[in-house]
Coordinates of C-alpha atoms in Angstrom, one line a residue:
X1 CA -36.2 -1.5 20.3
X2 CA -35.8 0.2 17.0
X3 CA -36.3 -2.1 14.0
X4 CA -32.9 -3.3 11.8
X5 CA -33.8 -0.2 9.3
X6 CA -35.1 2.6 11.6
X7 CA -31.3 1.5 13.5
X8 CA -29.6 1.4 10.3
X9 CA -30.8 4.0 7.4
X10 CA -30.1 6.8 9.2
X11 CA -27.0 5.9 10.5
X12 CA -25.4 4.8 7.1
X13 CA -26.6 8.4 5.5
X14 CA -24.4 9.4 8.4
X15 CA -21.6 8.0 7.9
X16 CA -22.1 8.2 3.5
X17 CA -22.3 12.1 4.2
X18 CA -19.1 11.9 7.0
X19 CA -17.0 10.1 5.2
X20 CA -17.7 11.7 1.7
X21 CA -16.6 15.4 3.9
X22 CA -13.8 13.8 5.3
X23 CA -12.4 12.2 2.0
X24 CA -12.8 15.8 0.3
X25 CA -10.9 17.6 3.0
X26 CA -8.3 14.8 2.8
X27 CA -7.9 15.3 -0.9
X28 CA -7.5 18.8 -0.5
X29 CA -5.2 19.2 1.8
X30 CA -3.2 16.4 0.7
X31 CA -2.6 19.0 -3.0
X32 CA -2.8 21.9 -1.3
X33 CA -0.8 21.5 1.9
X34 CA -3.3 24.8 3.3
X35 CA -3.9 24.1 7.3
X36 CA -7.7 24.9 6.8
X37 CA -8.2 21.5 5.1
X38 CA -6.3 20.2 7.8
X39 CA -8.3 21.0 10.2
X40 CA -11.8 20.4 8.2
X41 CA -10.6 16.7 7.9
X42 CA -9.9 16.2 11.8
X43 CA -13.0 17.7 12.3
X44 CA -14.8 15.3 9.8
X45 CA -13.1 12.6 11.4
X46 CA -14.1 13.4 14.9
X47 CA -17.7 13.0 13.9
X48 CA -17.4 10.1 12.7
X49 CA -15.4 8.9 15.6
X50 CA -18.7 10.5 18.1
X51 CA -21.1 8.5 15.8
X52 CA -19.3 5.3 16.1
X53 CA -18.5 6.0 19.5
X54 CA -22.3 5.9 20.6
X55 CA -22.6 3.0 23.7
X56 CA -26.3 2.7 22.9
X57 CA -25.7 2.1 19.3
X58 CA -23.1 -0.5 19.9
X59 CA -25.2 -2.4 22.1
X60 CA -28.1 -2.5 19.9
X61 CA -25.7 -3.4 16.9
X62 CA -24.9 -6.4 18.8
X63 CA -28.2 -7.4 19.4
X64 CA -29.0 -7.4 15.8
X65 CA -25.8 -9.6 14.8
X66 CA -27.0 -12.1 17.4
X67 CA -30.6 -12.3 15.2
X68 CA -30.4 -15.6 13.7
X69 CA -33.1 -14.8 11.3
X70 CA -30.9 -11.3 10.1
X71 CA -28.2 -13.6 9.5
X72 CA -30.0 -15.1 6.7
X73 CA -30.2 -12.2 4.6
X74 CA -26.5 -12.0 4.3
X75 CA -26.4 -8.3 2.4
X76 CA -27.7 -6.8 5.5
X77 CA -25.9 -9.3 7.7
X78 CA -22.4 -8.0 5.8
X79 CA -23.4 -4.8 6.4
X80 CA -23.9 -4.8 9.7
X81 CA -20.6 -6.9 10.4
X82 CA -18.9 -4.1 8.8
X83 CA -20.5 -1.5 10.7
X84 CA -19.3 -3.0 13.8
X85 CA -15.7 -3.3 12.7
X86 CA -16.2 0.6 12.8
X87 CA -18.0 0.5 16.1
X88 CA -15.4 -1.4 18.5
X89 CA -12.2 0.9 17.7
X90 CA -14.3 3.6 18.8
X91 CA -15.8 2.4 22.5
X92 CA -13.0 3.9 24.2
X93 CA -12.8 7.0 25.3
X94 CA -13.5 10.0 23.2
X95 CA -10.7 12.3 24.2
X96 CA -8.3 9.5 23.7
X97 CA -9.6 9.1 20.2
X98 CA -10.3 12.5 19.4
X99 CA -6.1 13.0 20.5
X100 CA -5.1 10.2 18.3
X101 CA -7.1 11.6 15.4
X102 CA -5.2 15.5 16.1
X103 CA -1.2 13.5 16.3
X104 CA -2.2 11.4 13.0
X105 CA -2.9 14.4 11.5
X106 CA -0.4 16.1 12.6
X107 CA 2.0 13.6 11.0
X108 CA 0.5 13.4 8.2
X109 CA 0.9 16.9 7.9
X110 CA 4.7 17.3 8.4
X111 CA 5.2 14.9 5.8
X112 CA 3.0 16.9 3.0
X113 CA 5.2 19.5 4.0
X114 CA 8.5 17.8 4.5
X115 CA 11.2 18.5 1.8
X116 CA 15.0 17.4 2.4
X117 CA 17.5 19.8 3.5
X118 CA 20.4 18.6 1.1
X119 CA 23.7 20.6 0.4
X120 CA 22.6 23.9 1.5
X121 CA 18.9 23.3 -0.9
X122 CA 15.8 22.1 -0.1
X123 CA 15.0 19.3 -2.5
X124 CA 12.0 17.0 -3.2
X125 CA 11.5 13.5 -2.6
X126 CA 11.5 12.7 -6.5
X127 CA 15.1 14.3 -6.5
X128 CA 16.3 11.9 -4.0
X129 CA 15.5 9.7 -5.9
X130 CA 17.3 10.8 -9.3
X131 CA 20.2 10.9 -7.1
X132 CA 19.8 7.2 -5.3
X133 CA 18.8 5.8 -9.1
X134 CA 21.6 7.4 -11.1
X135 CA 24.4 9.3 -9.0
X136 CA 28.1 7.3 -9.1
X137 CA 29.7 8.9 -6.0
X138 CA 29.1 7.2 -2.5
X139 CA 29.7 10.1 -0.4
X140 CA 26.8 11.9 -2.3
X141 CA 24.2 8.9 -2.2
X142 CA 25.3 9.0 1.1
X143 CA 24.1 12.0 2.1
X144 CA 21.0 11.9 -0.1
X145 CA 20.2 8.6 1.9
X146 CA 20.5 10.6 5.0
X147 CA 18.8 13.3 3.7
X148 CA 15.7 11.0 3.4
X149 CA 15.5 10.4 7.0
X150 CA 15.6 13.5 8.2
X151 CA 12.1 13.4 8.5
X152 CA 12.0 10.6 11.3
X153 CA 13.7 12.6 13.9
X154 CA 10.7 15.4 13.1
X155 CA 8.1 12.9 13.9
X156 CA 9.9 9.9 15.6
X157 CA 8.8 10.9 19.1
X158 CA 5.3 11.8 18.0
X159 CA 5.1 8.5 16.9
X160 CA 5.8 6.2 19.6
X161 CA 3.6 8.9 21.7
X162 CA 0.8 7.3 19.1
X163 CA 1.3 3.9 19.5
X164 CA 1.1 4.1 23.1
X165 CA -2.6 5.9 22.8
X166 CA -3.7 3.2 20.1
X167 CA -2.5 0.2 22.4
X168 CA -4.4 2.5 25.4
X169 CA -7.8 2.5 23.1
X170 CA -7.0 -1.3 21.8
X171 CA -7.1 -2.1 25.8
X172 CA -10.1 -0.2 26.6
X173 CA -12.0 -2.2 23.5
X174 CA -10.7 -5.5 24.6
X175 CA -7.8 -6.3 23.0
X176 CA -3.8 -7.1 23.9
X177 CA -2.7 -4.1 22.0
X178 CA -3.3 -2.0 18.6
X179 CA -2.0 -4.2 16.6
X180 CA -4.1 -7.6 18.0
X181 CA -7.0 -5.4 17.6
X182 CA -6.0 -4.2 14.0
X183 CA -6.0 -7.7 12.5
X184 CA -8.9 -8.9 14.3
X185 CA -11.0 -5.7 12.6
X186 CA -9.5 -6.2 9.2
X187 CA -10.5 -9.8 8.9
X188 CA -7.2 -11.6 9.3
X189 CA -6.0 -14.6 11.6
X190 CA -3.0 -13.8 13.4
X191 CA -1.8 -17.1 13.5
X192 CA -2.4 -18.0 9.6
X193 CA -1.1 -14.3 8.7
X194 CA 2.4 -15.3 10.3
X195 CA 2.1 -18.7 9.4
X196 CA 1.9 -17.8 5.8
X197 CA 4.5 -15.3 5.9
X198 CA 7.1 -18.1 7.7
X199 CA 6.6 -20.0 5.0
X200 CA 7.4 -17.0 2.3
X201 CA 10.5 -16.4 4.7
X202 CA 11.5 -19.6 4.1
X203 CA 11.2 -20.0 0.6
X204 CA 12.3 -16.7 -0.4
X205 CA 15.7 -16.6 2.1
X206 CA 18.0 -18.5 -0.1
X207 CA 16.9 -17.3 -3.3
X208 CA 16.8 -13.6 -2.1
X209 CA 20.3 -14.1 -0.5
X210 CA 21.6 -15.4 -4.2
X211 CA 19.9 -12.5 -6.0
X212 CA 21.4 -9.8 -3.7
X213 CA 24.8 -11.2 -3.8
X214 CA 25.0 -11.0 -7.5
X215 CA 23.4 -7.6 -7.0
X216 CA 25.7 -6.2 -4.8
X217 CA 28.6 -7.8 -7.0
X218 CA 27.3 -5.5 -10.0
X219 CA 26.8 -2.3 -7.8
X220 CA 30.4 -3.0 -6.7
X221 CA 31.7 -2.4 -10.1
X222 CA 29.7 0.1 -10.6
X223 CA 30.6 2.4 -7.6
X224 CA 34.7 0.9 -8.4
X225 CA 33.6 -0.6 -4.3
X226 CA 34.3 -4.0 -2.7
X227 CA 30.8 -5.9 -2.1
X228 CA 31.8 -5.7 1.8
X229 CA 31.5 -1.9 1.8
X230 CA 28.2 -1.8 0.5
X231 CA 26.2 0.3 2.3
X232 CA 22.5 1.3 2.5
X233 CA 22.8 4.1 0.2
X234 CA 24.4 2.3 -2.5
X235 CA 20.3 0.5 -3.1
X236 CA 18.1 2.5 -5.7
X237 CA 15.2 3.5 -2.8
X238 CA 16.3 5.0 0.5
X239 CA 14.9 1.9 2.2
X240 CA 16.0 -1.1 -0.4
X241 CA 12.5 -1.6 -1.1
X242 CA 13.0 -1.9 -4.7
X243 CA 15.4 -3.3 -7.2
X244 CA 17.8 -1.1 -8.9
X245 CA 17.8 -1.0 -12.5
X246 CA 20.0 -3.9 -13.2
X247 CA 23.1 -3.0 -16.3
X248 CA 21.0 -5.4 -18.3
X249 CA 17.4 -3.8 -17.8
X250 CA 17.5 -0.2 -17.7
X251 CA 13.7 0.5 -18.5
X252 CA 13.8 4.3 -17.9
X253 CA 15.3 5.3 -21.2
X254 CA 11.8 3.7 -23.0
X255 CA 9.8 5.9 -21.1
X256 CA 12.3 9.4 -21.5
X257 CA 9.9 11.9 -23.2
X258 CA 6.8 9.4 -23.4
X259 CA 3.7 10.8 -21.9
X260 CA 3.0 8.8 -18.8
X261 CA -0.9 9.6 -18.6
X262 CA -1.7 8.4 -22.3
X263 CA -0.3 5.2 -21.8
X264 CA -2.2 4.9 -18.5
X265 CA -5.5 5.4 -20.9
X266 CA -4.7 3.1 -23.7
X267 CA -3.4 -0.1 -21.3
X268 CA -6.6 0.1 -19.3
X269 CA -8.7 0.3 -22.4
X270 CA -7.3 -2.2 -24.2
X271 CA -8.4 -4.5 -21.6
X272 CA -11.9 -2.8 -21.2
X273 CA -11.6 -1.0 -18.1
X274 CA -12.2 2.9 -19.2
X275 CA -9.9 5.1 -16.6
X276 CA -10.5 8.7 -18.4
X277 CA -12.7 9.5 -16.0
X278 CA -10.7 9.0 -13.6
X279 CA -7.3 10.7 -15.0
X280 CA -9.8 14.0 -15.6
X281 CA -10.8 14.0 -11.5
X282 CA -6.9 13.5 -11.1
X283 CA -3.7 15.8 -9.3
X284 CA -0.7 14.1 -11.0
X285 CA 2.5 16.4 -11.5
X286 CA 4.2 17.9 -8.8
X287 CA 4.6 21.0 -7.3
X288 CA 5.7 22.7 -4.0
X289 CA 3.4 21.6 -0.8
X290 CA 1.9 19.0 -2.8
X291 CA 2.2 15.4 -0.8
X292 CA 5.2 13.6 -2.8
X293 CA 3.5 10.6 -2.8
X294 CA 1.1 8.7 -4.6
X295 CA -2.8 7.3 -3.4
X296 CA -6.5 6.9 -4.9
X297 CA -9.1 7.6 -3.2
X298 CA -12.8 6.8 -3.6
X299 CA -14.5 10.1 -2.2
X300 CA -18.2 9.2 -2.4
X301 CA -18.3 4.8 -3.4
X302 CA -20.3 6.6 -6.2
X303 CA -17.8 7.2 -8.9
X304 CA -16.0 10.2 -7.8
X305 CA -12.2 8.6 -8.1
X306 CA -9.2 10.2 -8.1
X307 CA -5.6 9.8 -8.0
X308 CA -2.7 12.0 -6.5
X309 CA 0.6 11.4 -8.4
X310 CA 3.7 13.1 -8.8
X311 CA 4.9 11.8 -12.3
X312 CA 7.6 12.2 -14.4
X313 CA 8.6 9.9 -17.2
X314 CA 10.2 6.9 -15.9
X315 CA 10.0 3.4 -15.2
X316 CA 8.9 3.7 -11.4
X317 CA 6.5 6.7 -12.3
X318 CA 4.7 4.6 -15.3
X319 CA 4.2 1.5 -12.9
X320 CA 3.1 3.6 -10.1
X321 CA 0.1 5.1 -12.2
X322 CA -0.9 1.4 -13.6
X323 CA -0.4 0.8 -9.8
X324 CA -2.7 3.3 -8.5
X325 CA -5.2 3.1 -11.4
X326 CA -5.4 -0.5 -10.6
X327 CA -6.9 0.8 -7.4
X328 CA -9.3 2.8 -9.2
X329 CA -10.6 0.3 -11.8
X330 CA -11.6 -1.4 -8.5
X331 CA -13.4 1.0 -7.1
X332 CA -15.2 2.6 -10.3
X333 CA -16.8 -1.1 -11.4
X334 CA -18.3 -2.5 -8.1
X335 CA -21.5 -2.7 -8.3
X336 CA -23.1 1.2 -7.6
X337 CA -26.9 -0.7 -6.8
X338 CA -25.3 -2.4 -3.4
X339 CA -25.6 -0.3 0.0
X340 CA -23.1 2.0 0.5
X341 CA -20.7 0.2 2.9
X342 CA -20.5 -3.0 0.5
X343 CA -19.2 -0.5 -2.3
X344 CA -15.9 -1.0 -1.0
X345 CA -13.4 -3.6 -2.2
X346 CA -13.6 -7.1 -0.4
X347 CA -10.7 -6.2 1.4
X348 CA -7.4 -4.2 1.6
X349 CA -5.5 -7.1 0.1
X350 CA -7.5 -7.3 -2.7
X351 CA -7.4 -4.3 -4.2
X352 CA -4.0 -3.7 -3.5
X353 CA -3.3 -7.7 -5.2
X354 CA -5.0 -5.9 -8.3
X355 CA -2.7 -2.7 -8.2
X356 CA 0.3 -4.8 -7.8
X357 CA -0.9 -6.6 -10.8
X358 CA -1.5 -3.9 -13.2
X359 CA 2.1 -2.2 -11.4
X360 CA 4.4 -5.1 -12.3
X361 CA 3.4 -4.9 -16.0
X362 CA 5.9 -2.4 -17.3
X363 CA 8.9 -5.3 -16.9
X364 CA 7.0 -7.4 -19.3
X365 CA 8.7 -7.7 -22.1
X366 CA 5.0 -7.7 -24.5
X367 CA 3.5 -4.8 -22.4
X368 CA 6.3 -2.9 -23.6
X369 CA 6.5 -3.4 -26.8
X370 CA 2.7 -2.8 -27.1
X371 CA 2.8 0.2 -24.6
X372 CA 6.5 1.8 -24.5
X373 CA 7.1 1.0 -28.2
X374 CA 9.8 -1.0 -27.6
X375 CA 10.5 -3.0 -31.1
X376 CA 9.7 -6.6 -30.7
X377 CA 13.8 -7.4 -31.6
X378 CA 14.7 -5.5 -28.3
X379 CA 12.6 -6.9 -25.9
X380 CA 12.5 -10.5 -27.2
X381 CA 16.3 -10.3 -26.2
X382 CA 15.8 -8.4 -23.4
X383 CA 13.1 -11.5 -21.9
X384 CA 15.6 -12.9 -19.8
X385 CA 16.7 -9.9 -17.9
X386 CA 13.6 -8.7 -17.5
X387 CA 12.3 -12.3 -15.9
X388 CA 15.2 -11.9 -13.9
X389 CA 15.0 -8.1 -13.1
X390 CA 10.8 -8.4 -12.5
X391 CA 11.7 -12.1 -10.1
X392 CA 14.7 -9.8 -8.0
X393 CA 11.9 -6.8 -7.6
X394 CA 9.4 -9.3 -6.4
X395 CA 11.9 -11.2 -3.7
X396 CA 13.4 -7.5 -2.8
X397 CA 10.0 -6.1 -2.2
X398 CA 8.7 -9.4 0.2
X399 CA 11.5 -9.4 2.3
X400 CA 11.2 -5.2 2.8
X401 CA 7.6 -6.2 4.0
X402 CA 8.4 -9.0 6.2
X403 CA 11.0 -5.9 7.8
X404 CA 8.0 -3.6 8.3
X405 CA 5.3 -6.4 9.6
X406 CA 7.9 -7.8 11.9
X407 CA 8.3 -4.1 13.3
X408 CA 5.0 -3.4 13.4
X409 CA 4.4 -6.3 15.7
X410 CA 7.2 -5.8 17.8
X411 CA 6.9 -2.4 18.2
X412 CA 2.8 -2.6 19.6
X413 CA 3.8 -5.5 21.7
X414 CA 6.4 -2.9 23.7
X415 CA 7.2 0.3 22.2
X416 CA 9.3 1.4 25.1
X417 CA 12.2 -1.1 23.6
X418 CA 14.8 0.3 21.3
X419 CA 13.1 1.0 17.9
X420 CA 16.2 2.3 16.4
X421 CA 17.8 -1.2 17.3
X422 CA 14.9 -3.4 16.5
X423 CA 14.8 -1.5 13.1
X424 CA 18.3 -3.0 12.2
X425 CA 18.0 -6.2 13.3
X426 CA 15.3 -6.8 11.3
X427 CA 17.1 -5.2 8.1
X428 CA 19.5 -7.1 8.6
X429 CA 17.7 -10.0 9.2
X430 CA 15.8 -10.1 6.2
X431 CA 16.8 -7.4 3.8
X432 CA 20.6 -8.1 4.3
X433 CA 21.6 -4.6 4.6
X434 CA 24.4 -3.5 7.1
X435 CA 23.9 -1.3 9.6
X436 CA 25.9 2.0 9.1
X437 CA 28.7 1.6 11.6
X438 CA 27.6 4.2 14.7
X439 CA 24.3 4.7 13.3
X440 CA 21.5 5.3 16.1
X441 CA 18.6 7.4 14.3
X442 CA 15.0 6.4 14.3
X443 CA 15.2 6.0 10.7
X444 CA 12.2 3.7 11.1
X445 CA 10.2 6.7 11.7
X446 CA 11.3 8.2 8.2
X447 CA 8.1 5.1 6.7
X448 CA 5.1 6.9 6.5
X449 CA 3.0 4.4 7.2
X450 CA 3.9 3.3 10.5
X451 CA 2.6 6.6 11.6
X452 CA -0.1 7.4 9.4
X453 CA -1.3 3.9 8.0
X454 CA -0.4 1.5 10.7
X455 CA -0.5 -2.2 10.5
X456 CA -0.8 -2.1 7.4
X457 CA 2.1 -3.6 5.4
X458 CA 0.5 -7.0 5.9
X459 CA -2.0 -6.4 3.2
X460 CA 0.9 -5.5 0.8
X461 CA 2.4 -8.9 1.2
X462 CA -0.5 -10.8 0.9
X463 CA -1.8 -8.6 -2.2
X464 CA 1.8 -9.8 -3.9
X465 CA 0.9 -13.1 -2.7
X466 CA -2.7 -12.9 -4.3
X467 CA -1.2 -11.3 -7.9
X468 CA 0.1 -13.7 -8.4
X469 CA -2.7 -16.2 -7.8
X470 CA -5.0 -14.0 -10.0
X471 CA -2.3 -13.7 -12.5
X472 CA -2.2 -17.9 -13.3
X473 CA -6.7 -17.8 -12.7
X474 CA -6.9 -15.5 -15.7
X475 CA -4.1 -17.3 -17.7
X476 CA -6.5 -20.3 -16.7
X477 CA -9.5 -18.6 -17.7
X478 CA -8.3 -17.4 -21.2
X479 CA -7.0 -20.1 -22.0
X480 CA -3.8 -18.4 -23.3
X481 CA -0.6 -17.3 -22.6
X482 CA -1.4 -13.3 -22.2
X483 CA -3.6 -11.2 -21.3
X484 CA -2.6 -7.8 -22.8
X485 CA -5.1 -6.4 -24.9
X486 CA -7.7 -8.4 -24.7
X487 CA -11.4 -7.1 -22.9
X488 CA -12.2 -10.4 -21.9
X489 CA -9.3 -9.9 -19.3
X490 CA -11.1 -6.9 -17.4
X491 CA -14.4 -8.5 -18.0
X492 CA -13.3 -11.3 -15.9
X493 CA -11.8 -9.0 -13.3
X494 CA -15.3 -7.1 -12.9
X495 CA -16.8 -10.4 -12.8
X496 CA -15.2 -12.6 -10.7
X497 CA -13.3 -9.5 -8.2
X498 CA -14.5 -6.2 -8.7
X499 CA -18.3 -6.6 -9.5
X500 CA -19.1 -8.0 -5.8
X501 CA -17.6 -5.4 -3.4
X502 CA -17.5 -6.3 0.1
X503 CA -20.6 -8.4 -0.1
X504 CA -18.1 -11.4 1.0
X505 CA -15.1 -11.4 3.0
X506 CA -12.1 -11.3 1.2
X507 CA -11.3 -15.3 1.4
X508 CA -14.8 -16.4 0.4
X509 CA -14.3 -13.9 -2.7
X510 CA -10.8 -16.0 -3.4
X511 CA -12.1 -19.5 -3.2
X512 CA -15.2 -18.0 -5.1
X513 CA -13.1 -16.5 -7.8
X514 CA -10.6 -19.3 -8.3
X515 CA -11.6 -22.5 -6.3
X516 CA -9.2 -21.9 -2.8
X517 CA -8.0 -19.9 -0.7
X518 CA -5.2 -17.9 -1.0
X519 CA -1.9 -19.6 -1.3
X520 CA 1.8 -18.8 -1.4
X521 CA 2.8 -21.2 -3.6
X522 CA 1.8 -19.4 -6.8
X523 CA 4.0 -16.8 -6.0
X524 CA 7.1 -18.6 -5.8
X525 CA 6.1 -20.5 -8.6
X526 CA 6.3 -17.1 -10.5
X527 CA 9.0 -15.5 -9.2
X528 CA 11.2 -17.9 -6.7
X529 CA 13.8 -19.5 -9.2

């Protein structure tokens, strides 16, 4: 039997070499749109799938996380518990795999390419939007909010074909189905995971149904409509997944004409976390057969970060870059002498907890006076509305999630039942959104990621859940009542989050960082009033 490094050095080079390939290819074709990328990422992908596919490897891998003694040097120990989390998802067959590589990308490609077919025009996602934030007329918004989905019936099919060959490679690896499998992998207790997110439904359900009620009320004045006939398309997203500009907090005038990527620089700065780097590696305005959306990526865990944006100057666009450059602070400042797979982020959660963050700053009412140059007067009266407009955008956004884990869930568990109908029941279950009378469209499908980053939305809740926790450990660590330009703020973050990549699993990091694990309560302490 090989020893632990003749197994494992040349297999990580591997995978460094794979991965690095497949990230570039993903980059490109994700600005480019071009079918050659396409296909060089698949490819890249299959490889790695037929490396971590290898029965010999796995068995040997196993032997060496039974070694009592290699369980005392925990870097190597961590590194091989990661390695298998890549191992077991790929035991099953390699023409299954290899077919559920080809459909991902597939989707993935029809929604690069995807632009709205809208009164007789193709228009882009970000014009939706103009039209969802700011148009008066509800026949209109209506068929903008239409327009949105048209995208699910392209892929809606494909989709459900997908789930039912993850749940087939879930089975073949040992599990119940994909998504049993998904949360065992990503280090998360099924039981505790929905334990923890009953307890936000319950804690958030009265409060959120108060804040929509006196939301609806004001977007019944505005539309001159009764608050029975609001409708889905009368929210400010296509899938009420964020708060509308409230009357009393519009936010995008302060950004009208301000240049977006400057501001990005000079926050992160401030609090001694240098993103030029990162900005100068960076694909951020739009243009045709560009992906609409918004992502960092880590191509090499040595540095080379990079963000795809779309921007223009708004409120949404402004927190999306401190958003996505939260991401990439993460990444740039783990510690570059670790092996290669602990140069990661603990987990999912936690670098999407430090996004989220960054991304709620630009409804604080300092940030913008320091950063939007908002005079001091304004935003001092503004406070209120802002606390209110930041706590509705908190309790909109967790409810939205608890819609997409719930489907998730349902929808590996038996994704012959009626999506379209599931879909509904749980918008109006939790998001409080009636169903559009008739309606039977897989508008579910129109989500990205339940096709192309599935069971996922989990890690979005619990990053909200863990913002919030970081947000009252720094307060606590400061010994203050802000954090805004101040380096000690991003010195703690490298310290106590970013410094230790995946050395640790994610909860050890938490209790390490702050003392416990991680616990709702903070958040509702923040934003549940």
């Amino acid at each position: 039997m090989p020893s632990v490094d003749a197994f494992l050095a040349p297999r990580l080079k591997q995978v460094e070499n794979l991965s690095k390939a497949a990230a570039e290819a993903y980059w490109q074709a994700t600005t480019t749109g071009e079918e050659k990328y396409e296909k060089q990422y698949v490819r890249y992908r299959q490889d790695l799938i037929r490396l971590f596919s290898s029965k010999d490897d796995y068995t040997h891998l196993k032997e060496l996380l039974a070694d009592q003694k290699l369980q005392r040097d925990l870097l190597l120990y961590r590194q091989l518990v990661l390695l298998e989390h890549e191992y077991i998802p790929n035991q099953p067959d390699a023409i299954l795999l290899s077919d559920i590589v080809h459909k991902e990308s597939e989707i993935e490609s029809e929604f690069t390419r995807f632009r709205a077919s809208f009164d007789d025009r193709i228009v882009s996602d970000n014009e939706i939007q103009d039209i969802l934030q700011n148009a008066t007329d509800s026949t209109l918004r209506r068929k903008a909010w239409e327009a949105s989905k048209q995208i699910g019936n392209q892929v809606a099919e494909r989709v459900i074909e997908l789930v039912k060959l993850r749940n087939r490679a879930a089975q073949e690896a040992g599990f119940k189905n994909y998504y049993a499998m998904s949360l065992k992998l990503q280090e998360l207790d099924g039981r505790n995971l929905f334990s923890i997110l009953a307890a936000l439904e319950e804690k958030t359900t009265e409060p959120f149904r108060r804040v929509k009620q006196k939301l609806d009320e004001e977007l019944a004045r505005k539309f001159g409509i009764s608050t029975d006939e609001i409708m889905p398309w009368h929210y400010a997203d296509p899938f009420f997944q964020e708060a509308p500009p409230l009357e009393s907090a519009q936010l995008d005038p302060y950004f009208k004409g301000k240049n977006i990527v400057e501001i990005t620089k000079r926050f992160f700065a401030d609090i001694g976390l240098e993103v030029d780097d990162i900005l100068e590696r960076s694909d951020l305005f739009e243009r045709p057969n560009k992906n609409q959306h918004a992502y960092c990526i880590d191509i090499d865990h040595s540095g080379d970060i990079r963000v795809l944006a779309n921007i223009r100057d708004n409120e949404w666009w402004m927190s999306t870059m401190l958003h996505e450059l939260g991401h990439g602070v993460y990444d740039k400042y783990i510690d570059r002498t670790l092996p290669y797979l602990l140069r990661t982020p603990a987990h999912t959660l936690t670098t999407e907890a430090i996004a989220m963050f960054m991304g709620r700053l630009t409804k604080n009412p300092e940030w913008l006076t320091l950063y939007a140059d908002v005079p001091e007067q304004e935003t001092k009266a503004l406070k209120p509305a802002l606390e209110e407009y930041l706590s509705m955008s908190m309790l909109i956004f967790v409810r939205w999630g608890l819609v997409m884990v719930h489907f998730e869930h349902e929808m590996y568990h038996d994704p012959d039942q009626d999506l379209n109908a599931l879909w509904w029941s749980l918008v109006e279950r939790f998001q409080l959104v009636k169903k559009p009378e008739g309606r039977n469209e897989p508008d579910w499908a129109a989500k990205i990621h339940i096709g192309t980053a599935p069971v996922y939305y989990q890690n979005y809740i619990l990053g909200e859940l863990m913002a919030s926790q970081l947000h009252f450990m720094i307060l606590d660590e400061l010994r203050g009542d802000s954090y805004l330009k101040k380096k000690s703020t991003g010195s703690y973050l490298i310290r106590r989050i970013f410094h230790s990549g995946a050395q640790v699993p994610w909860y050890e990091l938490l209790k390490n960082a702050g003392g416990e694990g991680l616990n709702p309560d903070y958040f509702v302490k923040q934003f549940v009033r």
